[in-house]
Short mmCIF file of N, CA, C and O in Angstrom, two decimals:
data_model
loop_
_atom_site.label_atom_id
_atom_site.label_comp_id
_atom_site.label_asym_id
_atom_site.label_seq_id
_atom_site.Cartn_x
_atom_site.Cartn_y
_atom_site.Cartn_z
N PHE A 11 57.77 -29.42 -35.84
CA PHE A 11 57.26 -28.17 -35.40
C PHE A 11 55.71 -28.28 -34.97
O PHE A 11 55.34 -27.73 -33.92
N MET A 12 54.99 -29.01 -35.87
CA MET A 12 53.54 -29.10 -35.59
C MET A 12 53.30 -29.84 -34.26
O MET A 12 52.38 -29.42 -33.54
N ASN A 13 53.95 -30.90 -33.96
CA ASN A 13 53.82 -31.59 -32.76
C ASN A 13 54.06 -30.67 -31.48
O ASN A 13 53.35 -30.58 -30.49
N SER A 14 55.07 -29.84 -31.61
CA SER A 14 55.49 -28.98 -30.58
C SER A 14 54.35 -27.80 -30.35
O SER A 14 54.02 -27.48 -29.35
N LEU A 15 53.88 -27.39 -31.44
CA LEU A 15 52.90 -26.34 -31.55
C LEU A 15 51.61 -26.92 -30.80
O LEU A 15 50.97 -26.22 -29.96
N LEU A 16 51.21 -28.12 -31.21
CA LEU A 16 49.92 -28.65 -30.75
C LEU A 16 50.11 -28.91 -29.16
O LEU A 16 49.13 -28.77 -28.41
N ASN A 17 51.25 -29.44 -28.77
CA ASN A 17 51.53 -29.68 -27.38
C ASN A 17 51.40 -28.24 -26.62
O ASN A 17 50.86 -28.21 -25.45
N ALA A 18 51.95 -27.31 -27.09
CA ALA A 18 51.94 -26.01 -26.48
C ALA A 18 50.43 -25.45 -26.39
O ALA A 18 50.11 -24.99 -25.33
N LEU A 19 49.69 -25.50 -27.47
CA LEU A 19 48.36 -25.12 -27.50
C LEU A 19 47.44 -25.97 -26.46
O LEU A 19 46.75 -25.31 -25.64
N HIS A 20 47.62 -27.22 -26.52
CA HIS A 20 46.99 -28.04 -25.52
C HIS A 20 47.22 -27.64 -24.05
O HIS A 20 46.33 -27.47 -23.23
N SER A 21 48.56 -27.53 -23.80
CA SER A 21 48.97 -27.19 -22.40
C SER A 21 48.38 -25.82 -21.95
O SER A 21 47.88 -25.63 -20.80
N GLU A 22 48.39 -24.79 -22.80
CA GLU A 22 47.80 -23.49 -22.52
C GLU A 22 46.31 -23.62 -22.42
O GLU A 22 45.79 -23.04 -21.41
N LEU A 23 45.59 -24.39 -23.16
CA LEU A 23 44.10 -24.48 -23.10
C LEU A 23 43.77 -25.26 -21.71
O LEU A 23 42.82 -24.87 -21.05
N VAL A 24 44.49 -26.33 -21.40
CA VAL A 24 44.15 -27.00 -20.17
C VAL A 24 44.50 -26.26 -18.95
O VAL A 24 43.73 -26.30 -17.87
N GLU A 25 45.67 -25.42 -19.03
CA GLU A 25 46.07 -24.57 -17.90
C GLU A 25 44.96 -23.47 -17.66
O GLU A 25 44.65 -23.04 -16.51
N ASN A 26 44.42 -22.94 -18.65
CA ASN A 26 43.57 -21.79 -18.54
C ASN A 26 42.08 -22.11 -18.40
O ASN A 26 41.20 -21.30 -18.09
N GLU A 27 41.73 -23.38 -18.57
CA GLU A 27 40.21 -23.78 -18.40
C GLU A 27 40.22 -25.07 -17.48
O GLU A 27 41.26 -25.67 -17.29
N THR A 28 39.16 -25.30 -17.06
CA THR A 28 38.84 -26.49 -16.17
C THR A 28 38.40 -27.70 -17.07
O THR A 28 37.30 -27.96 -17.21
N ALA A 29 39.50 -28.07 -17.85
CA ALA A 29 39.13 -29.12 -18.83
C ALA A 29 39.01 -30.43 -18.12
O ALA A 29 39.73 -30.85 -17.21
N GLU A 30 38.06 -31.18 -18.62
CA GLU A 30 37.78 -32.57 -18.05
C GLU A 30 38.84 -33.48 -18.50
O GLU A 30 38.95 -33.73 -19.66
N ALA A 31 39.41 -34.07 -17.43
CA ALA A 31 40.43 -35.14 -17.69
C ALA A 31 41.54 -34.70 -18.69
O ALA A 31 42.02 -35.43 -19.61
N HIS A 32 41.93 -33.44 -18.49
CA HIS A 32 43.09 -32.87 -19.38
C HIS A 32 42.72 -32.85 -20.84
O HIS A 32 43.65 -33.21 -21.76
N ARG A 33 41.54 -32.72 -21.12
CA ARG A 33 41.19 -32.63 -22.68
C ARG A 33 41.01 -31.30 -23.09
O ARG A 33 40.67 -30.38 -22.33
N SER A 34 41.20 -31.12 -24.43
CA SER A 34 41.08 -29.81 -25.05
C SER A 34 40.61 -30.01 -26.45
O SER A 34 40.58 -31.13 -26.90
N ILE A 35 40.34 -28.90 -27.07
CA ILE A 35 39.92 -29.07 -28.50
C ILE A 35 41.14 -29.68 -29.35
O ILE A 35 40.95 -30.33 -30.32
N VAL A 36 42.30 -29.38 -28.85
CA VAL A 36 43.47 -29.98 -29.71
C VAL A 36 43.54 -31.45 -29.46
O VAL A 36 43.75 -32.22 -30.48
N THR A 37 43.28 -32.00 -28.28
CA THR A 37 43.22 -33.46 -28.13
C THR A 37 42.03 -34.07 -28.80
O THR A 37 42.09 -35.18 -29.40
N ASP A 38 40.92 -33.44 -28.81
CA ASP A 38 39.76 -33.91 -29.53
C ASP A 38 39.85 -33.93 -30.98
O ASP A 38 39.45 -34.94 -31.63
N LEU A 39 40.66 -33.05 -31.65
CA LEU A 39 40.91 -33.01 -33.05
C LEU A 39 42.04 -33.74 -33.58
O LEU A 39 42.03 -34.36 -34.61
N PHE A 40 43.13 -33.67 -32.85
CA PHE A 40 44.43 -34.07 -33.33
C PHE A 40 45.07 -35.41 -32.61
O PHE A 40 45.98 -35.87 -33.20
N SER A 41 44.60 -35.77 -31.41
CA SER A 41 45.34 -36.72 -30.65
C SER A 41 45.12 -38.17 -31.33
O SER A 41 44.05 -38.45 -31.81
N ILE A 42 46.25 -38.96 -31.28
CA ILE A 42 46.20 -40.30 -31.68
C ILE A 42 46.72 -41.18 -30.59
O ILE A 42 47.73 -40.90 -29.95
N GLN A 43 45.99 -42.18 -30.19
CA GLN A 43 46.40 -43.11 -29.30
C GLN A 43 47.04 -44.36 -29.88
O GLN A 43 46.44 -44.99 -30.85
N THR A 44 48.34 -44.70 -29.55
CA THR A 44 48.98 -45.83 -30.16
C THR A 44 49.36 -46.81 -28.98
O THR A 44 49.48 -46.38 -27.84
N GLU A 45 49.59 -48.05 -29.34
CA GLU A 45 49.94 -49.00 -28.50
C GLU A 45 51.18 -49.77 -29.02
O GLU A 45 51.18 -50.30 -30.17
N SER A 46 52.25 -49.86 -28.13
CA SER A 46 53.42 -50.56 -28.62
C SER A 46 53.35 -51.97 -27.70
O SER A 46 52.99 -51.93 -26.52
N ARG A 47 53.50 -53.12 -28.40
CA ARG A 47 53.53 -54.35 -27.72
C ARG A 47 54.77 -55.15 -27.98
O ARG A 47 55.35 -55.20 -29.06
N VAL A 48 55.38 -55.61 -26.89
CA VAL A 48 56.66 -56.34 -26.89
C VAL A 48 56.29 -57.75 -26.41
O VAL A 48 55.64 -57.91 -25.28
N THR A 49 56.60 -58.82 -27.18
CA THR A 49 56.31 -60.21 -26.80
C THR A 49 57.59 -60.96 -26.51
O THR A 49 58.53 -60.99 -27.37
N CYS A 50 57.69 -61.63 -25.36
CA CYS A 50 58.89 -62.38 -24.99
C CYS A 50 58.94 -63.69 -25.85
O CYS A 50 57.87 -64.26 -26.07
N LEU A 51 60.01 -63.86 -26.43
CA LEU A 51 60.16 -65.02 -27.34
C LEU A 51 60.19 -66.31 -26.61
O LEU A 51 60.04 -67.39 -27.19
N GLU A 52 60.47 -66.30 -25.30
CA GLU A 52 60.47 -67.55 -24.46
C GLU A 52 59.19 -67.94 -23.94
O GLU A 52 58.76 -69.05 -24.20
N CYS A 53 58.48 -67.03 -23.20
CA CYS A 53 57.13 -67.45 -22.73
C CYS A 53 56.02 -66.88 -23.35
O CYS A 53 54.78 -67.17 -22.98
N GLN A 54 56.19 -66.11 -24.44
CA GLN A 54 55.07 -65.43 -25.19
C GLN A 54 54.28 -64.44 -24.43
O GLN A 54 53.20 -64.07 -24.86
N THR A 55 54.67 -63.98 -23.31
CA THR A 55 54.02 -62.87 -22.61
C THR A 55 54.20 -61.64 -23.36
O THR A 55 55.25 -61.32 -23.71
N ALA A 56 53.06 -60.86 -23.43
CA ALA A 56 53.09 -59.64 -24.15
C ALA A 56 52.99 -58.45 -23.20
O ALA A 56 52.02 -58.43 -22.33
N ASP A 57 53.79 -57.45 -23.26
CA ASP A 57 53.68 -56.38 -22.49
C ASP A 57 53.34 -55.16 -23.47
O ASP A 57 53.97 -55.03 -24.48
N SER A 58 52.45 -54.38 -23.01
CA SER A 58 52.00 -53.22 -23.94
C SER A 58 52.10 -51.81 -23.19
O SER A 58 52.00 -51.73 -22.01
N THR A 59 52.37 -50.80 -24.05
CA THR A 59 52.48 -49.39 -23.61
C THR A 59 51.64 -48.53 -24.47
O THR A 59 51.77 -48.66 -25.63
N ASP A 60 50.76 -47.70 -23.75
CA ASP A 60 49.92 -46.86 -24.54
C ASP A 60 50.60 -45.45 -24.57
O ASP A 60 51.24 -45.06 -23.56
N GLU A 61 50.51 -44.81 -25.65
CA GLU A 61 51.10 -43.49 -25.85
C GLU A 61 50.16 -42.64 -26.65
O GLU A 61 49.60 -42.99 -27.63
N GLN A 62 50.09 -41.23 -26.24
CA GLN A 62 49.23 -40.28 -26.96
C GLN A 62 50.23 -39.42 -27.70
O GLN A 62 51.19 -38.80 -27.11
N THR A 63 49.97 -39.16 -28.90
CA THR A 63 50.72 -38.28 -29.67
C THR A 63 49.84 -37.55 -30.68
O THR A 63 48.64 -37.82 -30.82
N TYR A 64 50.44 -36.53 -31.35
CA TYR A 64 49.70 -35.72 -32.33
C TYR A 64 49.98 -36.10 -33.82
O TYR A 64 49.50 -35.51 -34.64
N CYS A 65 51.05 -36.90 -33.97
CA CYS A 65 51.37 -37.25 -35.35
C CYS A 65 52.04 -38.73 -35.35
O CYS A 65 52.43 -39.23 -34.37
N LEU A 66 51.79 -39.43 -36.46
CA LEU A 66 52.49 -40.75 -36.69
C LEU A 66 53.76 -40.47 -37.48
O LEU A 66 53.84 -39.96 -38.52
N PRO A 67 54.83 -41.09 -36.99
CA PRO A 67 56.15 -41.07 -37.73
C PRO A 67 56.03 -42.04 -38.82
O PRO A 67 56.70 -43.14 -38.72
N LEU A 68 55.57 -41.66 -39.96
CA LEU A 68 55.50 -42.69 -41.02
C LEU A 68 56.83 -42.54 -41.76
O LEU A 68 57.27 -41.53 -42.14
N PRO A 69 57.29 -43.80 -42.11
CA PRO A 69 58.56 -43.88 -42.81
C PRO A 69 58.40 -43.58 -44.44
O PRO A 69 57.68 -44.33 -44.98
N LEU A 70 58.97 -42.41 -44.90
CA LEU A 70 58.90 -42.21 -46.23
C LEU A 70 60.14 -43.00 -46.86
O LEU A 70 61.20 -42.77 -46.49
N GLY A 71 59.87 -43.64 -47.78
CA GLY A 71 60.92 -44.45 -48.57
C GLY A 71 61.61 -43.58 -49.67
O GLY A 71 61.44 -42.44 -49.77
N ASP A 72 62.33 -44.29 -50.54
CA ASP A 72 63.04 -43.66 -51.64
C ASP A 72 62.18 -43.45 -52.85
O ASP A 72 62.52 -42.80 -53.80
N SER A 73 60.98 -44.23 -52.80
CA SER A 73 60.16 -44.19 -54.02
C SER A 73 59.61 -42.75 -54.13
O SER A 73 59.24 -42.07 -53.18
N SER A 74 59.30 -42.38 -55.33
CA SER A 74 58.72 -41.06 -55.76
C SER A 74 57.22 -41.11 -55.54
O SER A 74 56.53 -40.16 -55.40
N PHE A 75 56.67 -42.38 -55.51
CA PHE A 75 55.15 -42.56 -55.33
C PHE A 75 54.95 -43.68 -54.28
O PHE A 75 55.15 -44.84 -54.44
N VAL A 76 54.28 -43.21 -53.25
CA VAL A 76 53.96 -44.10 -52.16
C VAL A 76 52.52 -43.81 -51.69
O VAL A 76 52.17 -42.73 -51.52
N THR A 77 51.76 -44.88 -51.35
CA THR A 77 50.39 -44.63 -50.90
C THR A 77 50.28 -44.67 -49.39
O THR A 77 51.20 -45.07 -48.73
N LEU A 78 49.26 -44.09 -48.90
CA LEU A 78 49.04 -44.05 -47.47
C LEU A 78 48.98 -45.42 -46.90
O LEU A 78 49.52 -45.65 -45.83
N ALA A 79 48.37 -46.38 -47.62
CA ALA A 79 48.18 -47.71 -47.10
C ALA A 79 49.56 -48.40 -46.96
O ALA A 79 49.87 -49.16 -45.97
N GLU A 80 50.56 -48.08 -47.94
CA GLU A 80 51.93 -48.71 -47.87
C GLU A 80 52.61 -48.06 -46.60
O GLU A 80 53.40 -48.70 -45.87
N LEU A 81 52.48 -46.72 -46.28
CA LEU A 81 53.15 -46.07 -45.23
C LEU A 81 52.64 -46.63 -43.92
O LEU A 81 53.35 -46.95 -43.03
N LEU A 82 51.29 -46.86 -43.82
CA LEU A 82 50.76 -47.45 -42.53
C LEU A 82 51.16 -48.93 -42.31
O LEU A 82 51.52 -49.26 -41.20
N GLU A 83 51.23 -49.63 -43.44
CA GLU A 83 51.71 -51.03 -43.31
C GLU A 83 53.21 -50.96 -42.87
O GLU A 83 53.58 -51.91 -41.94
N ALA A 84 53.97 -50.17 -43.33
CA ALA A 84 55.48 -50.10 -42.85
C ALA A 84 55.54 -49.58 -41.41
O ALA A 84 56.33 -50.26 -40.60
N PHE A 85 54.56 -48.76 -41.04
CA PHE A 85 54.56 -48.30 -39.54
C PHE A 85 54.26 -49.43 -38.58
O PHE A 85 54.79 -49.54 -37.50
N LEU A 86 53.24 -50.26 -39.12
CA LEU A 86 52.68 -51.30 -38.21
C LEU A 86 53.43 -52.61 -38.26
O LEU A 86 53.05 -53.47 -37.62
N LYS A 87 54.51 -52.62 -39.03
CA LYS A 87 55.19 -53.78 -39.26
C LYS A 87 56.00 -54.27 -38.01
O LYS A 87 56.47 -53.54 -37.26
N GLU A 88 55.82 -55.58 -37.78
CA GLU A 88 56.47 -56.17 -36.61
C GLU A 88 58.00 -56.22 -36.75
O GLU A 88 58.43 -56.41 -37.88
N GLU A 89 58.62 -55.85 -35.64
CA GLU A 89 60.16 -55.88 -35.76
C GLU A 89 60.69 -56.61 -34.48
O GLU A 89 60.13 -56.65 -33.49
N ASN A 90 61.87 -57.10 -34.67
CA ASN A 90 62.68 -57.63 -33.51
C ASN A 90 63.49 -56.51 -32.89
O ASN A 90 63.96 -55.63 -33.52
N LEU A 91 63.53 -56.52 -31.63
CA LEU A 91 64.17 -55.46 -30.78
C LEU A 91 65.66 -55.78 -30.89
O LEU A 91 66.10 -56.89 -30.94
N ASP A 92 66.47 -54.68 -30.89
CA ASP A 92 67.90 -54.89 -30.81
C ASP A 92 68.22 -54.86 -29.34
O ASP A 92 67.71 -53.99 -28.54
N GLY A 93 69.13 -55.65 -28.84
CA GLY A 93 69.48 -55.73 -27.35
C GLY A 93 68.52 -56.52 -26.58
O GLY A 93 67.65 -57.30 -27.13
N GLU A 94 68.68 -56.46 -25.19
CA GLU A 94 67.84 -57.29 -24.37
C GLU A 94 66.67 -56.62 -23.86
O GLU A 94 66.54 -55.37 -23.77
N TYR A 95 65.72 -57.34 -23.46
CA TYR A 95 64.40 -56.96 -23.00
C TYR A 95 64.05 -57.65 -21.67
O TYR A 95 64.22 -58.84 -21.71
N TYR A 96 63.65 -56.87 -20.61
CA TYR A 96 63.39 -57.62 -19.35
C TYR A 96 61.99 -58.09 -19.42
O TYR A 96 60.96 -57.35 -19.55
N CYS A 97 61.85 -59.39 -19.29
CA CYS A 97 60.46 -60.09 -19.15
C CYS A 97 60.05 -60.19 -17.76
O CYS A 97 60.73 -60.84 -16.90
N SER A 98 58.91 -59.63 -17.33
CA SER A 98 58.48 -59.70 -15.96
C SER A 98 57.92 -61.12 -15.56
O SER A 98 58.07 -61.45 -14.45
N LYS A 99 57.52 -61.84 -16.51
CA LYS A 99 57.03 -63.22 -16.26
C LYS A 99 58.30 -64.23 -16.01
O LYS A 99 58.33 -64.92 -15.13
N CYS A 100 59.21 -64.06 -16.89
CA CYS A 100 60.41 -64.90 -16.79
C CYS A 100 61.39 -64.40 -15.85
O CYS A 100 62.23 -65.10 -15.32
N ASP A 101 61.19 -63.10 -15.43
CA ASP A 101 62.03 -62.55 -14.44
C ASP A 101 63.52 -62.55 -14.97
O ASP A 101 64.52 -62.81 -14.11
N ALA A 102 63.68 -62.24 -16.20
CA ALA A 102 65.11 -62.28 -16.76
C ALA A 102 65.18 -61.40 -17.98
O ALA A 102 64.12 -61.10 -18.49
N LEU A 103 66.45 -61.16 -18.38
CA LEU A 103 66.55 -60.39 -19.65
C LEU A 103 66.52 -61.45 -20.86
O LEU A 103 67.18 -62.46 -20.76
N ARG A 104 65.89 -61.12 -21.85
CA ARG A 104 65.75 -61.93 -22.94
C ARG A 104 66.12 -61.26 -24.20
O ARG A 104 66.06 -60.06 -24.36
#
């Protein structure tokens, strides 16, 4: 709900004002820039994607007591992708 509300507020503010580079008080206060990186296991080429969002999808575990540091560590944990990935350098699915 919060993410949808912030998106709607931001869109309305940008639409009604001449905001520089589509910025508003919503983006100034709440936006988070994240980067996802995929590395080809054959040639080690890394492709990255930047994304702007208003919240981090932190994984809550089954434990009754979890620290913010533990949640951030789990969010930033390196993972292997399921399925194939197209590597632009190898010009093949890996």
